[in-house]
Amino acid sequence: MKGHPYYNSPPPQSGVNPYFSRRIGLVNGVSIPIKYGGRLIGNMGKNNIALIHVRTGEEDALKSESFTVARYRRDFWKESSIGVLYTLRSTKDDILLDQMVQDRNTLGADLTLSTSEFLGNKVLQFSAFFVGHNPASRLDESTSLTDRYASGLRFNFPNQPWSAWVSYREFGDAYDPAVGFNPRNGFKRLQPSINYAPLFEKSNIIREIQWGIRYEYLTSLENKLLTENLAFTLGELRFESGEEIEVQVFRNFEFLDENFDILGDNSLIVPPGEYANWGYELGVSTASFRKISESISYEAGGFWTGNISSFELGLIYRPLPGINLGSEYIHSKVIAENQGFDTNLFTANLGFDFTPDISLSSNIQYDDVSNVLGTNTRFRWIITPGTDVFFVYNHNWLDDPALQKRFITLQQGGAMKIVYTYRF
């Protein structure tokens, strides 16, 4: 069942993304041709090794670059591991977008301690990580390593009927790994959660009921409260038939230190300040194994200076084995700063498994805010286990009545990838 992006997301992890593949071949939205590349992945006993090297070409004023990623992990004891990661991004002539740069190195380490014999037969997990990198330019003396790091730890107790976890992470003001992805810097975040989900083994109707509390407390590095989320799962009911009913109540606090342009066109601006709002969500879904399965949810609550309500409807149809046809519609009504607007999002997902080894999938999406229709289509052929051929095609159109033309191509492109695995 889908819903609020925070309250229905999986248990928060303490990981980061020091390596993000889309940073290769793309600079400020400009596609850069890839001249060559290679990847090596393998296991040798308790050792896991992964190596990637890619060289990009030149595009207008953008010079060619080399990207290297190396990952090593060692398993120890029964269920634990320790690992290191290194990335390197090197730019020809040390100039990127008319700015002086140097070889950008990122180094990280992570540790996972796990046992499934805690208190006899319970699972208990602990994980921790640290990532740091050098400055992008050798002329940059404004930051130190304490500004260019990310670290965190997490305890997890994923058991039945009680489950709980708590994680803490901290990101420096200048943390920006050159081959990674990071959406937010300069914060500390604490996330504790607890759930109780007993099974009704003697019932022929109810399988499980879940209650829970999830909390997020995010501050600046100077301990100024920036974001606070509190969610109560008042009841998530799963029936033996596979149907589900869910009720949640949540509270959100946000601190804005600058104007927030909601639509991106300066038509609706939320001024700086502190904003706290309550909301709720109701959802129902049918069993996913049925030939036709549906889901419906309604969410309402405060939204910055006003209110928001959202209605979501999903449908999946499986006419024959190997064919999955899905669609989703989301309608939102927003009132903020004494102004209102509606949004509509349409999504279609098509999946065809011609054989166990050959499949075709396509995702189609359109919204009436950006007026962009986008498609992502992927073909996969598994020649042998570990040897695959992929072909991906993307196409985006703009539907702008002001141009007196319907669905003008904004972007299109295809990519092909071959994966070969050699075992010895």
XYZ file of C-alpha atoms in Angstrom:
424
model
C 0.000 0.000 0.000
C 1.412 3.375 -0.997
C 1.101 6.610 0.896
C 3.096 9.362 2.504
C 6.767 9.087 1.378
C 8.084 9.170 4.954
C 5.451 7.352 6.919
C 5.213 4.351 4.595
C 8.865 4.053 3.605
C 10.981 1.050 4.689
C 12.901 1.202 7.951
C 15.539 3.960 7.633
C 19.018 2.711 6.804
C 22.378 4.183 7.819
C 23.822 3.900 4.314
C 24.837 6.647 1.904
C 25.514 6.872 -1.843
C 29.237 7.623 -2.320
C 28.826 5.878 -5.699
C 25.868 6.798 -7.926
C 26.050 5.524 -11.508
C 24.136 8.482 -12.988
C 27.000 10.805 -12.069
C 28.898 9.154 -14.923
C 28.136 10.565 -18.376
C 25.997 13.431 -17.105
C 27.193 16.924 -16.087
C 24.633 19.582 -15.107
C 21.995 17.787 -17.161
C 24.199 17.537 -20.260
C 24.751 14.003 -21.584
C 28.407 13.125 -22.152
C 29.384 10.257 -24.493
C 31.107 7.281 -22.887
C 34.194 6.119 -24.793
C 34.735 2.857 -22.946
C 34.250 1.165 -19.607
C 34.514 -2.096 -17.751
C 33.265 -3.802 -14.618
C 34.548 -6.721 -12.575
C 32.478 -8.274 -9.775
C 33.193 -11.501 -7.935
C 33.251 -13.552 -4.750
C 36.193 -15.561 -3.502
C 35.310 -17.382 -0.323
C 34.445 -14.745 2.266
C 35.770 -11.933 0.065
C 33.668 -9.795 -2.285
C 35.347 -7.511 -4.848
C 33.856 -4.984 -7.288
C 35.784 -2.765 -9.727
C 34.436 -0.235 -12.247
C 36.345 2.051 -14.607
C 34.740 4.370 -17.199
C 36.215 6.973 -19.546
C 33.945 9.655 -20.994
C 34.529 11.694 -24.135
C 34.361 15.429 -24.730
C 31.199 17.420 -25.379
C 31.541 21.096 -26.379
C 33.475 22.773 -23.535
C 33.256 19.718 -21.271
C 36.497 17.779 -21.159
C 36.816 14.007 -20.899
C 36.906 12.391 -17.461
C 37.902 9.088 -15.860
C 35.816 7.415 -13.159
C 37.105 4.585 -10.964
C 35.190 2.750 -8.229
C 36.621 -0.043 -6.066
C 34.739 -1.939 -3.368
C 36.000 -4.700 -1.044
C 33.959 -6.541 1.606
C 35.054 -9.300 3.966
C 32.558 -11.559 5.743
C 33.456 -12.755 9.228
C 31.843 -14.705 12.024
C 28.482 -16.125 10.931
C 26.561 -13.032 9.792
C 28.885 -9.998 9.956
C 31.031 -8.089 7.492
C 33.439 -5.163 7.106
C 34.131 -3.232 3.920
C 35.912 -0.307 2.281
C 35.078 1.811 -0.771
C 37.265 4.064 -2.898
C 36.247 6.307 -5.812
C 38.310 8.550 -8.085
C 37.142 11.186 -10.562
C 39.821 12.731 -12.774
C 39.216 15.489 -15.344
C 41.433 16.179 -18.343
C 43.560 19.322 -17.828
C 41.970 19.708 -14.359
C 39.270 22.059 -15.693
C 35.530 21.338 -15.379
C 32.980 23.939 -16.522
C 35.741 26.605 -16.524
C 36.568 25.799 -12.890
C 39.901 24.497 -11.622
C 39.566 21.003 -10.186
C 41.880 18.248 -9.027
C 41.610 14.478 -8.747
C 38.657 13.962 -6.394
C 39.141 11.007 -4.054
C 36.467 9.511 -1.788
C 37.181 6.877 0.862
C 34.611 5.093 2.994
C 34.342 2.196 5.416
C 31.395 0.280 6.841
C 30.819 -2.372 9.489
C 27.886 -4.732 10.024
C 27.522 -6.912 13.122
C 24.587 -9.306 13.104
C 23.346 -12.315 15.023
C 20.187 -14.426 14.776
C 20.769 -15.988 18.199
C 20.095 -12.975 20.415
C 18.044 -14.076 23.447
C 17.914 -17.509 21.878
C 16.335 -16.996 18.446
C 16.002 -13.227 17.953
C 17.814 -11.116 15.310
C 19.913 -8.143 16.411
C 21.907 -5.998 13.995
C 24.362 -3.105 14.277
C 25.823 -1.130 11.381
C 28.089 1.900 11.097
C 29.763 3.827 8.283
C 32.089 6.734 7.582
C 32.749 8.484 4.234
C 35.062 11.420 3.527
C 36.615 13.090 0.487
C 39.169 15.728 -0.468
C 38.108 19.164 -1.787
C 37.222 19.511 -5.473
C 39.939 22.137 -5.971
C 43.417 22.343 -4.513
C 42.745 26.077 -4.115
C 39.882 25.404 -1.696
C 41.139 26.115 1.812
C 37.721 26.994 3.242
C 36.799 23.464 4.303
C 38.359 20.736 6.425
C 37.709 16.989 6.530
C 35.123 17.550 9.273
C 33.111 19.564 6.713
C 33.459 16.922 3.971
C 32.300 13.762 5.732
C 29.254 11.640 6.449
C 28.891 9.129 9.272
C 26.198 7.136 10.979
C 25.177 4.074 12.948
C 22.066 1.951 13.311
C 20.647 -0.670 15.675
C 17.951 -2.950 14.314
C 15.677 -5.484 16.059
C 13.543 -6.963 13.199
C 11.503 -9.589 15.009
C 7.948 -10.764 15.570
C 5.758 -9.504 17.143
C 8.014 -6.670 18.368
C 10.372 -4.851 16.023
C 12.346 -1.679 16.588
C 15.244 0.299 15.174
C 17.117 3.513 15.859
C 19.566 5.243 13.543
C 21.736 8.339 13.752
C 23.589 10.033 10.923
C 25.534 13.248 10.456
C 26.524 15.019 7.224
C 29.074 17.830 6.986
C 28.309 21.170 5.325
C 30.567 20.503 2.315
C 29.963 16.759 1.859
C 29.676 16.131 -1.908
C 31.315 12.924 -3.204
C 32.365 13.451 -6.827
C 31.002 10.076 -8.012
C 28.119 9.915 -5.521
C 24.771 11.450 -4.779
C 23.682 13.395 -1.733
C 20.398 15.372 -1.563
C 21.103 17.262 1.671
C 24.124 18.504 3.661
C 24.808 20.049 7.057
C 22.493 18.107 9.367
C 22.178 15.616 12.200
C 19.296 13.135 12.172
C 17.927 10.759 14.809
C 15.257 8.191 13.841
C 13.805 5.804 16.449
C 10.809 3.564 15.656
C 8.917 0.708 17.267
C 6.186 -1.642 15.997
C 3.976 -4.327 17.494
C 2.473 -6.787 14.980
C 1.013 -9.968 16.521
C -0.099 -12.860 14.329
C -3.576 -14.333 14.864
C -2.753 -17.979 14.213
C -6.125 -19.302 15.401
C -8.199 -16.855 13.342
C -9.618 -17.748 9.930
C -10.219 -14.074 9.101
C -7.400 -11.896 10.467
C -3.743 -12.684 9.844
C -1.999 -9.721 11.490
C -2.591 -6.295 13.033
C 0.232 -3.806 13.293
C 0.559 -0.759 15.541
C 3.598 1.471 15.555
C 5.300 4.806 16.183
C 7.945 6.325 13.923
C 9.890 9.482 14.690
C 12.428 11.678 12.910
C 14.345 14.540 14.532
C 16.613 16.475 12.152
C 18.711 19.484 13.170
C 21.472 21.632 11.753
C 25.045 20.949 12.852
C 24.470 23.746 15.392
C 21.448 21.788 16.789
C 18.777 24.083 15.311
C 15.579 22.051 14.717
C 14.868 21.882 10.964
C 12.512 18.914 10.487
C 10.438 16.785 12.848
C 8.161 13.929 11.771
C 5.953 11.831 14.039
C 3.717 9.061 12.680
C 1.260 6.767 14.470
C 0.074 3.576 12.781
C -3.297 3.250 14.507
C -3.929 -0.043 12.789
C -2.664 -1.907 9.726
C -4.966 -4.879 9.362
C -4.042 -7.840 7.112
C -6.707 -10.457 6.415
C -6.160 -14.130 5.580
C -7.634 -13.375 2.167
C -4.754 -10.940 1.452
C -6.727 -7.695 1.737
C -5.345 -4.824 3.855
C -6.739 -1.787 5.679
C -4.509 0.936 7.116
C -5.068 4.028 9.263
C -2.299 6.510 10.106
C -2.035 9.887 11.825
C 1.056 12.047 11.450
C 2.555 15.389 12.435
C 5.192 17.338 10.490
C 7.339 20.334 11.483
C 9.532 22.231 8.996
C 11.735 25.281 9.419
C 12.244 27.382 6.265
C 15.195 29.762 6.200
C 14.332 31.070 2.707
C 11.344 31.401 0.383
C 9.892 28.122 -0.905
C 8.579 28.255 -4.490
C 6.042 25.413 -4.493
C 5.358 25.264 -8.246
C 8.716 26.594 -9.414
C 7.205 29.529 -11.322
C 7.018 32.151 -8.510
C 3.212 31.932 -8.500
C 2.988 30.523 -4.967
C 5.689 31.391 -2.449
C 5.809 30.173 1.159
C 7.795 32.700 3.251
C 10.502 31.710 5.760
C 9.295 30.587 9.165
C 8.295 27.577 11.272
C 5.418 25.367 10.113
C 3.748 22.510 12.000
C 0.822 20.499 10.619
C -1.190 17.371 11.413
C -2.668 14.934 8.908
C -4.142 11.484 8.463
C -4.307 8.716 5.849
C -6.786 5.928 5.149
C -6.013 3.103 2.745
C -7.485 -0.142 1.451
C -5.950 -2.672 -0.950
C -6.948 -6.075 -2.274
C -4.719 -9.148 -2.452
C -1.839 -8.829 -4.908
C -2.171 -12.432 -6.135
C -5.621 -11.859 -7.669
C -6.158 -11.464 -11.415
C -7.385 -7.935 -10.754
C -6.127 -6.091 -7.677
C -6.979 -2.560 -6.588
C -5.817 -0.031 -4.012
C -7.373 3.206 -2.853
C -6.145 5.741 -0.316
C -7.048 9.203 0.913
C -4.705 11.586 2.717
C -5.517 15.013 4.177
C -3.931 17.498 6.523
C -2.124 20.775 6.912
C 0.246 21.970 4.197
C 2.579 24.861 5.060
C 0.151 27.792 5.450
C -2.888 25.880 4.199
C -4.189 22.383 3.571
C -3.754 19.470 1.189
C -5.885 16.480 0.289
C -4.818 13.649 -1.975
C -6.775 10.792 -3.517
C -4.890 7.814 -4.981
C -6.324 4.950 -7.030
C -4.341 1.975 -8.325
C -5.270 -0.975 -10.514
C -3.305 -4.052 -11.681
C -4.666 -6.475 -14.278
C -3.069 -9.848 -15.052
C -5.025 -11.297 -18.006
C -2.534 -14.101 -18.664
C 0.548 -15.506 -16.938
C 3.489 -13.257 -17.746
C 1.389 -10.161 -18.511
C 1.014 -7.404 -15.895
C -0.850 -4.200 -16.731
C -0.913 -1.541 -14.025
C -2.209 2.004 -13.759
C -2.303 4.659 -11.060
C -4.048 8.001 -10.708
C -3.294 10.595 -8.018
C -5.336 13.770 -7.595
C -4.182 16.408 -5.110
C -5.909 19.602 -4.039
C -3.709 22.227 -2.391
C -4.504 25.496 -0.625
C -1.580 27.626 0.601
C -1.041 31.352 1.055
C -4.781 31.799 0.332
C -4.297 30.336 -3.128
C -5.322 26.968 -4.482
C -4.405 24.585 -7.257
C -5.080 20.989 -8.282
C -2.631 18.434 -9.641
C -3.201 15.189 -11.507
C -0.672 12.422 -12.041
C -1.258 9.469 -14.366
C 1.015 6.405 -14.470
C 0.881 3.186 -16.463
C 3.171 0.168 -16.011
C 3.259 -2.553 -18.655
C 5.132 -5.805 -18.135
C 5.460 -8.718 -20.568
C 7.409 -11.887 -19.761
C 7.554 -13.692 -23.097
C 9.672 -16.483 -21.618
C 11.450 -16.868 -18.257
C 14.513 -15.321 -19.982
C 13.018 -12.589 -22.212
C 10.990 -9.670 -20.864
C 9.792 -6.214 -21.906
C 8.625 -3.532 -19.473
C 7.487 0.049 -19.954
C 6.623 2.900 -17.591
C 4.482 5.807 -18.853
C 3.831 8.946 -16.778
C 2.102 12.313 -17.274
C 1.267 15.175 -14.912
C -0.565 18.430 -15.590
C 1.905 20.613 -13.658
C 4.962 20.041 -15.835
C 2.781 18.915 -18.800
C 5.439 16.345 -19.618
C 4.662 12.865 -20.910
C 7.540 10.479 -20.304
C 8.210 6.853 -21.164
C 10.889 4.426 -20.050
C 11.049 1.095 -21.888
C 13.432 -1.783 -21.096
C 14.097 -5.042 -22.904
C 16.059 -7.801 -21.136
C 17.358 -11.090 -22.486
C 19.013 -13.532 -20.076
C 21.222 -15.607 -22.354
C 22.622 -17.669 -19.487
C 22.535 -17.000 -15.720
C 24.865 -14.031 -15.219
C 24.998 -13.129 -18.933
C 22.372 -10.540 -19.910
C 21.572 -8.118 -22.727
C 19.690 -4.916 -21.859
C 18.222 -2.275 -24.132
C 16.662 0.860 -22.626
C 14.821 3.632 -24.486
C 13.590 6.907 -22.931
C 11.374 9.530 -24.568
C 9.892 12.726 -23.074
C 7.321 15.014 -24.720
C 6.037 18.485 -23.704
C 2.343 19.243 -24.107
C 2.225 23.072 -24.219
C -0.936 24.664 -25.705
C 0.861 28.040 -25.823
C 3.137 26.655 -28.556
C 0.094 25.537 -30.582
C 1.704 22.105 -30.890
C 0.914 18.974 -28.946
C 3.582 16.733 -27.447
C 6.846 18.199 -28.695
C 9.850 15.957 -28.141
C 12.041 17.234 -25.297
C 14.461 14.356 -24.988
C 14.978 10.893 -26.374
C 17.749 8.376 -26.120
C 18.598 4.722 -25.988
C 21.267 2.634 -24.336
C 22.436 -0.944 -24.650
C 24.299 -2.952 -22.018
C 25.796 -6.436 -22.109
C 26.709 -8.234 -18.893
C 28.960 -11.301 -18.963
C 29.836 -13.411 -15.933
C 32.791 -15.776 -15.871
C 32.935 -18.226 -12.986
C 36.098 -20.020 -11.943
